[in-house]
C-alpha cells in the first residue's frame, strides 16, 4: 500500500505515509485567547502520557499501534513562521513540549459481504483501479500527546493558530530531502473537545496537476496538547471528502478528561 500511495500522490505521500474548538473558542479556526487557561499543574511525564494515549481496542473500527520509526522526521518549512503547521503535518505537536508520546490509528477495511477482490487482469470499466482505490479509502490518523509546563500548552496552541493565519497562502516543506508544496491553509471548525482547539485544512499539490486536502486539529486539555493529523489516500485521489477521524478524537479526549 505504501508503494501505491506514493505513486498516486507523489512527494506528499512519501512524506506523510513514511509512518505507513473547543469550549474556549468561538471563531471558525478555533483561535485561542492569549494565555488562555494558564494551567498551574506540572507537565505530565512521558510515562504518564503513555497511560493516557489511546491503545488498540479503544477506538471502534480502528487498529491502533505504534507510529513506525521511519515517520520520525519532521517536515521543515521554508518560512519559520509556518513551522508550527509543518510540525503538525508531520504528526508532531506545533511546539516541542516537556514530554511526548504518539500513536497511529488506521481505519479497518469495511466488510464487503464476502465479495472477491477484482483480479489484476480484469480492468474492465476501471475494475482494478476502483478496487485499489477502495482499499486505500480509509483514514490514517497520527495522534501526538505533548505536555507543557505552566501555560506552555496555551502558548503552543496560539502559535499554531497564528501560523494557520500567517501562512494562509501556503508554504513549501521538505522532509528527508523530499519537497512538498502546501498551496493554501484554511482554519476549520473547532473540535468540540477539550478546553480549546484549532483546526486546519492544508491543500497540497498532487501528481497530474491536481490538489488534495490534508486535515489536522490540535486540542488543548489543560497543559497537554493532543495533535491529530489525518490522511485518506483513496479519498484524496477520488476527490471525496473526509476529515480528522472523529472516532479517534472522541476516544482520545475521553482519556484526557
PDB file of C-alpha atoms in Angstrom:
ATOM      1  CA  UNK A   1       0.000   0.000   0.000  1.00  0.00           C
ATOM      2  CA  UNK A   2       2.867   2.353   0.734  1.00  0.00           C
ATOM      3  CA  UNK A   3       4.167   1.992  -2.830  1.00  0.00           C
ATOM      4  CA  UNK A   4       0.708   2.562  -4.313  1.00  0.00           C
ATOM      5  CA  UNK A   5       0.120   5.614  -2.164  1.00  0.00           C
ATOM      6  CA  UNK A   6       3.500   7.063  -3.041  1.00  0.00           C
ATOM      7  CA  UNK A   7       2.922   6.547  -6.748  1.00  0.00           C
ATOM      8  CA  UNK A   8      -0.557   8.017  -6.597  1.00  0.00           C
ATOM      9  CA  UNK A   9       0.036  11.166  -4.654  1.00  0.00           C
ATOM     10  CA  UNK A  10       3.722  11.788  -5.228  1.00  0.00           C
ATOM     11  CA  UNK A  11       6.019  13.572  -2.830  1.00  0.00           C
ATOM     12  CA  UNK A  12       3.254  14.375  -0.383  1.00  0.00           C
ATOM     13  CA  UNK A  13       2.520  10.694   0.121  1.00  0.00           C
ATOM     14  CA  UNK A  14       6.162   9.900   0.714  1.00  0.00           C
ATOM     15  CA  UNK A  15       6.335  12.491   3.438  1.00  0.00           C
ATOM     16  CA  UNK A  16       3.026  11.715   5.115  1.00  0.00           C
ATOM     17  CA  UNK A  17       2.974   7.927   4.838  1.00  0.00           C
ATOM     18  CA  UNK A  18       6.549   7.185   5.869  1.00  0.00           C
ATOM     19  CA  UNK A  19       4.811   6.165   9.058  1.00  0.00           C
ATOM     20  CA  UNK A  20       2.841   3.567   6.666  1.00  0.00           C
ATOM     21  CA  UNK A  21     -12.949  24.149  19.430  1.00  0.00           C
ATOM     22  CA  UNK A  22     -13.322  23.657  21.917  1.00  0.00           C
ATOM     23  CA  UNK A  23     -15.151  25.257  24.782  1.00  0.00           C
ATOM     24  CA  UNK A  24     -12.951  28.354  24.863  1.00  0.00           C
ATOM     25  CA  UNK A  25     -13.136  29.393  21.217  1.00  0.00           C
ATOM     26  CA  UNK A  26     -15.844  30.875  19.036  1.00  0.00           C
ATOM     27  CA  UNK A  27     -14.253  31.807  15.710  1.00  0.00           C
ATOM     28  CA  UNK A  28     -14.042  29.481  12.724  1.00  0.00           C
ATOM     29  CA  UNK A  29     -10.427  28.478  13.256  1.00  0.00           C
ATOM     30  CA  UNK A  30     -10.829  27.923  16.979  1.00  0.00           C
ATOM     31  CA  UNK A  31      -8.254  30.598  17.721  1.00  0.00           C
ATOM     32  CA  UNK A  32      -7.299  30.518  21.413  1.00  0.00           C
ATOM     33  CA  UNK A  33      -7.189  33.609  23.561  1.00  0.00           C
ATOM     34  CA  UNK A  34      -3.764  34.881  24.633  1.00  0.00           C
ATOM     35  CA  UNK A  35      -2.619  32.907  27.676  1.00  0.00           C
ATOM     36  CA  UNK A  36      -5.988  31.132  27.930  1.00  0.00           C
ATOM     37  CA  UNK A  37      -6.296  28.760  30.840  1.00  0.00           C
ATOM     38  CA  UNK A  38      -2.795  29.243  32.274  1.00  0.00           C
ATOM     39  CA  UNK A  39      -2.819  25.825  33.969  1.00  0.00           C
ATOM     40  CA  UNK A  40      -0.762  25.692  37.151  1.00  0.00           C
ATOM     41  CA  UNK A  41      -0.215  21.915  37.150  1.00  0.00           C
ATOM     42  CA  UNK A  42       3.157  20.472  36.192  1.00  0.00           C
ATOM     43  CA  UNK A  43       3.719  18.768  32.866  1.00  0.00           C
ATOM     44  CA  UNK A  44       2.864  15.087  32.601  1.00  0.00           C
ATOM     45  CA  UNK A  45       5.842  12.781  32.176  1.00  0.00           C
ATOM     46  CA  UNK A  46       6.300  10.558  29.135  1.00  0.00           C
ATOM     47  CA  UNK A  47       5.215   7.582  31.247  1.00  0.00           C
ATOM     48  CA  UNK A  48       2.038   9.392  32.287  1.00  0.00           C
ATOM     49  CA  UNK A  49       1.298  10.333  28.683  1.00  0.00           C
ATOM     50  CA  UNK A  50       1.693   6.707  27.613  1.00  0.00           C
ATOM     51  CA  UNK A  51      -1.006   5.756  30.119  1.00  0.00           C
ATOM     52  CA  UNK A  52      -3.348   8.346  28.609  1.00  0.00           C
ATOM     53  CA  UNK A  53      -2.792   7.782  24.898  1.00  0.00           C
ATOM     54  CA  UNK A  54      -5.247   5.563  23.013  1.00  0.00           C
ATOM     55  CA  UNK A  55      -4.459   1.864  22.680  1.00  0.00           C
ATOM     56  CA  UNK A  56      -5.704  -0.874  20.399  1.00  0.00           C
ATOM     57  CA  UNK A  57      -9.294  -1.862  21.146  1.00  0.00           C
ATOM     58  CA  UNK A  58     -10.290   1.587  22.409  1.00  0.00           C
ATOM     59  CA  UNK A  59     -11.329   3.081  19.053  1.00  0.00           C
ATOM     60  CA  UNK A  60     -14.129   1.119  17.337  1.00  0.00           C
ATOM     61  CA  UNK A  61     -13.293   0.389  13.713  1.00  0.00           C
ATOM     62  CA  UNK A  62      -9.612   1.313  14.025  1.00  0.00           C
ATOM     63  CA  UNK A  63      -6.380  -0.543  14.598  1.00  0.00           C
ATOM     64  CA  UNK A  64      -4.143   1.433  16.977  1.00  0.00           C
ATOM     65  CA  UNK A  65      -0.415   0.877  17.203  1.00  0.00           C
ATOM     66  CA  UNK A  66       2.975   2.500  17.454  1.00  0.00           C
ATOM     67  CA  UNK A  67       3.965   5.060  14.861  1.00  0.00           C
ATOM     68  CA  UNK A  68       6.658   3.459  12.656  1.00  0.00           C
ATOM     69  CA  UNK A  69      10.136   4.786  13.337  1.00  0.00           C
ATOM     70  CA  UNK A  70      10.582   5.979   9.749  1.00  0.00           C
ATOM     71  CA  UNK A  71       7.965   8.661  10.352  1.00  0.00           C
ATOM     72  CA  UNK A  72      10.040  10.426  12.977  1.00  0.00           C
ATOM     73  CA  UNK A  73      11.466  13.057  10.632  1.00  0.00           C
ATOM     74  CA  UNK A  74       9.888  16.483  10.723  1.00  0.00           C
ATOM     75  CA  UNK A  75       8.733  18.448   7.714  1.00  0.00           C
ATOM     76  CA  UNK A  76      10.880  21.586   7.631  1.00  0.00           C
ATOM     77  CA  UNK A  77       9.059  24.707   6.414  1.00  0.00           C
ATOM     78  CA  UNK A  78      10.804  27.187   4.135  1.00  0.00           C
ATOM     79  CA  UNK A  79       9.398  30.006   6.289  1.00  0.00           C
ATOM     80  CA  UNK A  80       9.979  29.877  10.051  1.00  0.00           C
ATOM     81  CA  UNK A  81       6.560  31.329  10.833  1.00  0.00           C
ATOM     82  CA  UNK A  82       4.954  28.249   9.219  1.00  0.00           C
ATOM     83  CA  UNK A  83       6.944  25.800  11.343  1.00  0.00           C
ATOM     84  CA  UNK A  84       4.082  25.018  13.801  1.00  0.00           C
ATOM     85  CA  UNK A  85       1.876  23.904  10.894  1.00  0.00           C
ATOM     86  CA  UNK A  86       4.703  21.899   9.317  1.00  0.00           C
ATOM     87  CA  UNK A  87       5.251  20.103  12.635  1.00  0.00           C
ATOM     88  CA  UNK A  88       1.571  19.178  12.950  1.00  0.00           C
ATOM     89  CA  UNK A  89       1.529  17.968   9.341  1.00  0.00           C
ATOM     90  CA  UNK A  90       4.465  15.736  10.326  1.00  0.00           C
ATOM     91  CA  UNK A  91       2.458  14.178  13.158  1.00  0.00           C
ATOM     92  CA  UNK A  92       4.013  16.221  15.979  1.00  0.00           C
ATOM     93  CA  UNK A  93       2.800  18.956  18.322  1.00  0.00           C
ATOM     94  CA  UNK A  94       3.111  22.518  16.948  1.00  0.00           C
ATOM     95  CA  UNK A  95       5.801  23.382  19.525  1.00  0.00           C
ATOM     96  CA  UNK A  96       8.008  20.869  21.370  1.00  0.00           C
ATOM     97  CA  UNK A  97       6.824  20.132  24.906  1.00  0.00           C
ATOM     98  CA  UNK A  98       8.385  18.729  28.057  1.00  0.00           C
ATOM     99  CA  UNK A  99       7.379  15.168  27.120  1.00  0.00           C
ATOM    100  CA  UNK A 100       5.517  13.417  24.310  1.00  0.00           C
ATOM    101  CA  UNK A 101       4.161  10.124  23.029  1.00  0.00           C
ATOM    102  CA  UNK A 102       2.271   9.166  19.894  1.00  0.00           C
ATOM    103  CA  UNK A 103       0.140   6.506  18.225  1.00  0.00           C
ATOM    104  CA  UNK A 104      -1.237   5.754  14.766  1.00  0.00           C
ATOM    105  CA  UNK A 105      -4.892   4.813  14.278  1.00  0.00           C
ATOM    106  CA  UNK A 106      -5.661   3.088  10.972  1.00  0.00           C
ATOM    107  CA  UNK A 107      -9.257   2.591   9.913  1.00  0.00           C
ATOM    108  CA  UNK A 108     -10.067  -1.071   9.388  1.00  0.00           C
ATOM    109  CA  UNK A 109     -11.429  -2.141   5.980  1.00  0.00           C
ATOM    110  CA  UNK A 110     -15.182  -2.358   5.829  1.00  0.00           C
ATOM    111  CA  UNK A 111     -16.605  -5.816   5.281  1.00  0.00           C
ATOM    112  CA  UNK A 112     -17.954  -6.316   1.784  1.00  0.00           C
ATOM    113  CA  UNK A 113     -20.131  -9.369   2.342  1.00  0.00           C
ATOM    114  CA  UNK A 114     -17.514 -11.809   1.094  1.00  0.00           C
ATOM    115  CA  UNK A 115     -17.110 -10.254  -2.341  1.00  0.00           C
ATOM    116  CA  UNK A 116     -13.881 -11.301  -4.042  1.00  0.00           C
ATOM    117  CA  UNK A 117     -11.348  -8.613  -4.992  1.00  0.00           C
ATOM    118  CA  UNK A 118     -11.163  -7.770  -8.671  1.00  0.00           C
ATOM    119  CA  UNK A 119      -8.226  -9.660 -10.251  1.00  0.00           C
ATOM    120  CA  UNK A 120      -5.424  -7.568 -11.698  1.00  0.00           C
ATOM    121  CA  UNK A 121      -6.002  -8.910 -15.185  1.00  0.00           C
ATOM    122  CA  UNK A 122      -9.604  -7.672 -15.240  1.00  0.00           C
ATOM    123  CA  UNK A 123      -9.512  -3.922 -15.670  1.00  0.00           C
ATOM    124  CA  UNK A 124     -12.886  -3.647 -17.346  1.00  0.00           C
ATOM    125  CA  UNK A 125     -14.586  -0.356 -16.543  1.00  0.00           C
ATOM    126  CA  UNK A 126     -11.745   0.526 -14.227  1.00  0.00           C
ATOM    127  CA  UNK A 127     -12.422  -2.512 -12.036  1.00  0.00           C
ATOM    128  CA  UNK A 128      -8.894  -2.966 -10.759  1.00  0.00           C
ATOM    129  CA  UNK A 129      -8.286   0.732 -10.231  1.00  0.00           C
ATOM    130  CA  UNK A 130     -11.581   1.012  -8.389  1.00  0.00           C
ATOM    131  CA  UNK A 131     -10.625  -1.941  -6.199  1.00  0.00           C
ATOM    132  CA  UNK A 132      -7.278  -0.369  -5.320  1.00  0.00           C
ATOM    133  CA  UNK A 133      -8.911   2.985  -4.611  1.00  0.00           C
ATOM    134  CA  UNK A 134     -11.464   1.334  -2.349  1.00  0.00           C
ATOM    135  CA  UNK A 135      -8.720  -0.438  -0.407  1.00  0.00           C
ATOM    136  CA  UNK A 136      -6.944   2.886   0.114  1.00  0.00           C
ATOM    137  CA  UNK A 137     -10.070   4.767   1.165  1.00  0.00           C
ATOM    138  CA  UNK A 138      -9.523   4.632   4.896  1.00  0.00           C
ATOM    139  CA  UNK A 139      -8.406   7.179   7.446  1.00  0.00           C
ATOM    140  CA  UNK A 140      -4.882   7.054   8.844  1.00  0.00           C
ATOM    141  CA  UNK A 141      -4.627   9.344  11.860  1.00  0.00           C
ATOM    142  CA  UNK A 142      -1.487  10.152  13.820  1.00  0.00           C
ATOM    143  CA  UNK A 143      -2.067  11.213  17.427  1.00  0.00           C
ATOM    144  CA  UNK A 144       0.610  13.145  19.327  1.00  0.00           C
ATOM    145  CA  UNK A 145       0.264  13.901  23.036  1.00  0.00           C
ATOM    146  CA  UNK A 146       2.662  16.556  24.343  1.00  0.00           C
ATOM    147  CA  UNK A 147       2.756  18.066  27.825  1.00  0.00           C
ATOM    148  CA  UNK A 148       3.960  21.534  28.841  1.00  0.00           C
ATOM    149  CA  UNK A 149       4.967  23.411  31.949  1.00  0.00           C
ATOM    150  CA  UNK A 150       2.865  26.355  33.132  1.00  0.00           C
ATOM    151  CA  UNK A 151       0.903  27.967  30.303  1.00  0.00           C
ATOM    152  CA  UNK A 152       3.117  26.406  27.641  1.00  0.00           C
ATOM    153  CA  UNK A 153       0.255  24.433  26.079  1.00  0.00           C
ATOM    154  CA  UNK A 154      -1.879  27.562  25.626  1.00  0.00           C
ATOM    155  CA  UNK A 155       1.091  29.398  24.085  1.00  0.00           C
ATOM    156  CA  UNK A 156       1.859  26.482  21.764  1.00  0.00           C
ATOM    157  CA  UNK A 157      -1.757  26.357  20.587  1.00  0.00           C
ATOM    158  CA  UNK A 158      -1.725  30.097  19.930  1.00  0.00           C
ATOM    159  CA  UNK A 159       1.486  29.696  17.920  1.00  0.00           C
ATOM    160  CA  UNK A 160      -0.319  27.122  15.789  1.00  0.00           C
ATOM    161  CA  UNK A 161      -3.352  29.383  15.323  1.00  0.00           C
ATOM    162  CA  UNK A 162      -1.085  32.277  14.324  1.00  0.00           C
ATOM    163  CA  UNK A 163       0.761  30.080  11.818  1.00  0.00           C
ATOM    164  CA  UNK A 164      -2.502  28.953  10.198  1.00  0.00           C
ATOM    165  CA  UNK A 165      -3.405  32.616   9.626  1.00  0.00           C
ATOM    166  CA  UNK A 166       0.059  33.883   8.696  1.00  0.00           C
ATOM    167  CA  UNK A 167       0.681  31.044   6.220  1.00  0.00           C
ATOM    168  CA  UNK A 168      -2.768  31.059   4.600  1.00  0.00           C
ATOM    169  CA  UNK A 169      -1.106  31.493   1.209  1.00  0.00           C
ATOM    170  CA  UNK A 170       0.818  28.258   1.659  1.00  0.00           C
ATOM    171  CA  UNK A 171       4.450  27.258   2.067  1.00  0.00           C
ATOM    172  CA  UNK A 172       6.967  24.707   0.847  1.00  0.00           C
ATOM    173  CA  UNK A 173       8.089  21.931   3.157  1.00  0.00           C
ATOM    174  CA  UNK A 174      10.870  19.384   2.943  1.00  0.00           C
ATOM    175  CA  UNK A 175      11.254  16.057   4.726  1.00  0.00           C
ATOM    176  CA  UNK A 176      14.267  13.784   4.254  1.00  0.00           C
ATOM    177  CA  UNK A 177      15.093  15.569   1.004  1.00  0.00           C
ATOM    178  CA  UNK A 178      11.567  15.268  -0.402  1.00  0.00           C
ATOM    179  CA  UNK A 179       9.833  18.567  -1.122  1.00  0.00           C
ATOM    180  CA  UNK A 180       6.087  19.160  -0.956  1.00  0.00           C
ATOM    181  CA  UNK A 181       4.027  22.256  -1.572  1.00  0.00           C
ATOM    182  CA  UNK A 182       1.160  23.327   0.654  1.00  0.00           C
ATOM    183  CA  UNK A 183      -0.704  25.769  -1.571  1.00  0.00           C
ATOM    184  CA  UNK A 184      -3.356  27.016   0.849  1.00  0.00           C
ATOM    185  CA  UNK A 185      -4.234  26.820   4.553  1.00  0.00           C
ATOM    186  CA  UNK A 186      -7.687  27.451   5.967  1.00  0.00           C
ATOM    187  CA  UNK A 187      -8.928  27.303   9.526  1.00  0.00           C
ATOM    188  CA  UNK A 188     -11.703  24.844  10.281  1.00  0.00           C
ATOM    189  CA  UNK A 189     -14.387  24.385  12.891  1.00  0.00           C
ATOM    190  CA  UNK A 190     -13.467  23.680  16.496  1.00  0.00           C
ATOM    191  CA  UNK A 191     -13.111  20.041  17.533  1.00  0.00           C
ATOM    192  CA  UNK A 192     -15.818  20.166  20.196  1.00  0.00           C
ATOM    193  CA  UNK A 193     -13.441  18.641  22.745  1.00  0.00           C
ATOM    194  CA  UNK A 194     -11.008  19.842  25.370  1.00  0.00           C
ATOM    195  CA  UNK A 195     -10.565  23.410  26.595  1.00  0.00           C
ATOM    196  CA  UNK A 196      -9.917  24.928  23.150  1.00  0.00           C
ATOM    197  CA  UNK A 197      -8.860  23.761  19.712  1.00  0.00           C
ATOM    198  CA  UNK A 198      -7.530  24.900  16.352  1.00  0.00           C
ATOM    199  CA  UNK A 199      -8.219  23.055  13.091  1.00  0.00           C
ATOM    200  CA  UNK A 200      -6.574  23.435   9.695  1.00  0.00           C
ATOM    201  CA  UNK A 201      -7.122  22.196   6.166  1.00  0.00           C
ATOM    202  CA  UNK A 202      -3.906  22.178   4.134  1.00  0.00           C
ATOM    203  CA  UNK A 203      -4.343  21.952   0.358  1.00  0.00           C
ATOM    204  CA  UNK A 204      -1.414  20.158  -1.236  1.00  0.00           C
ATOM    205  CA  UNK A 205      -0.121  19.533  -4.744  1.00  0.00           C
ATOM    206  CA  UNK A 206      -0.505  16.035  -6.198  1.00  0.00           C
ATOM    207  CA  UNK A 207       0.688  14.352  -9.372  1.00  0.00           C
ATOM    208  CA  UNK A 208      -1.025  15.374 -12.582  1.00  0.00           C
ATOM    209  CA  UNK A 209      -1.591  18.960 -11.522  1.00  0.00           C
ATOM    210  CA  UNK A 210      -4.283  18.008  -9.035  1.00  0.00           C
ATOM    211  CA  UNK A 211      -4.615  19.147  -5.433  1.00  0.00           C
ATOM    212  CA  UNK A 212      -5.964  17.421  -2.338  1.00  0.00           C
ATOM    213  CA  UNK A 213      -6.649  18.362   1.290  1.00  0.00           C
ATOM    214  CA  UNK A 214      -4.929  17.079   4.419  1.00  0.00           C
ATOM    215  CA  UNK A 215      -6.627  17.722   7.747  1.00  0.00           C
ATOM    216  CA  UNK A 216      -5.345  18.368  11.250  1.00  0.00           C
ATOM    217  CA  UNK A 217      -6.630  19.635  14.576  1.00  0.00           C
ATOM    218  CA  UNK A 218      -4.848  20.460  17.825  1.00  0.00           C
ATOM    219  CA  UNK A 219      -6.838  20.268  21.062  1.00  0.00           C
ATOM    220  CA  UNK A 220      -5.729  21.588  24.448  1.00  0.00           C
ATOM    221  CA  UNK A 221      -6.611  19.615  27.559  1.00  0.00           C
ATOM    222  CA  UNK A 222      -5.189  21.657  30.435  1.00  0.00           C
ATOM    223  CA  UNK A 223      -1.433  21.707  29.896  1.00  0.00           C
ATOM    224  CA  UNK A 224      -1.463  18.820  27.414  1.00  0.00           C
ATOM    225  CA  UNK A 225      -1.941  19.147  23.648  1.00  0.00           C
ATOM    226  CA  UNK A 226      -3.457  16.379  21.544  1.00  0.00           C
ATOM    227  CA  UNK A 227      -2.477  16.872  17.899  1.00  0.00           C
ATOM    228  CA  UNK A 228      -4.296  14.871  15.216  1.00  0.00           C
ATOM    229  CA  UNK A 229      -3.322  14.623  11.541  1.00  0.00           C
ATOM    230  CA  UNK A 230      -5.393  12.541   9.113  1.00  0.00           C
ATOM    231  CA  UNK A 231      -4.790  11.414   5.533  1.00  0.00           C
ATOM    232  CA  UNK A 232      -7.057   9.245   3.380  1.00  0.00           C
ATOM    233  CA  UNK A 233      -5.306   8.438   0.114  1.00  0.00           C
ATOM    234  CA  UNK A 234      -8.323   6.921  -1.602  1.00  0.00           C
ATOM    235  CA  UNK A 235     -10.412   9.995  -0.853  1.00  0.00           C
ATOM    236  CA  UNK A 236      -7.572  12.269  -1.948  1.00  0.00           C
ATOM    237  CA  UNK A 237      -7.287  10.520  -5.311  1.00  0.00           C
ATOM    238  CA  UNK A 238     -11.026  10.374  -5.959  1.00  0.00           C
ATOM    239  CA  UNK A 239     -11.819  13.870  -4.710  1.00  0.00           C
ATOM    240  CA  UNK A 240     -14.155  12.602  -1.999  1.00  0.00           C
ATOM    241  CA  UNK A 241     -14.462  14.480   1.278  1.00  0.00           C
ATOM    242  CA  UNK A 242     -13.046  13.238   4.575  1.00  0.00           C
ATOM    243  CA  UNK A 243     -11.995  14.771   7.894  1.00  0.00           C
ATOM    244  CA  UNK A 244      -9.923  14.198  11.011  1.00  0.00           C
ATOM    245  CA  UNK A 245     -11.278  10.890  12.312  1.00  0.00           C
ATOM    246  CA  UNK A 246     -13.984  11.860  14.853  1.00  0.00           C
ATOM    247  CA  UNK A 247     -13.887   8.427  16.492  1.00  0.00           C
ATOM    248  CA  UNK A 248     -10.198   8.876  17.251  1.00  0.00           C
ATOM    249  CA  UNK A 249     -10.670  12.378  18.676  1.00  0.00           C
ATOM    250  CA  UNK A 250     -13.568  11.202  20.838  1.00  0.00           C
ATOM    251  CA  UNK A 251     -11.701   8.193  22.225  1.00  0.00           C
ATOM    252  CA  UNK A 252      -8.522  10.166  22.936  1.00  0.00           C
ATOM    253  CA  UNK A 253     -10.389  13.084  24.503  1.00  0.00           C
ATOM    254  CA  UNK A 254     -12.153  10.691  26.876  1.00  0.00           C
ATOM    255  CA  UNK A 255      -8.777   9.531  28.212  1.00  0.00           C
ATOM    256  CA  UNK A 256      -7.623  13.096  28.858  1.00  0.00           C
ATOM    257  CA  UNK A 257     -10.573  14.205  30.998  1.00  0.00           C
TER     258      UNK A 257
END
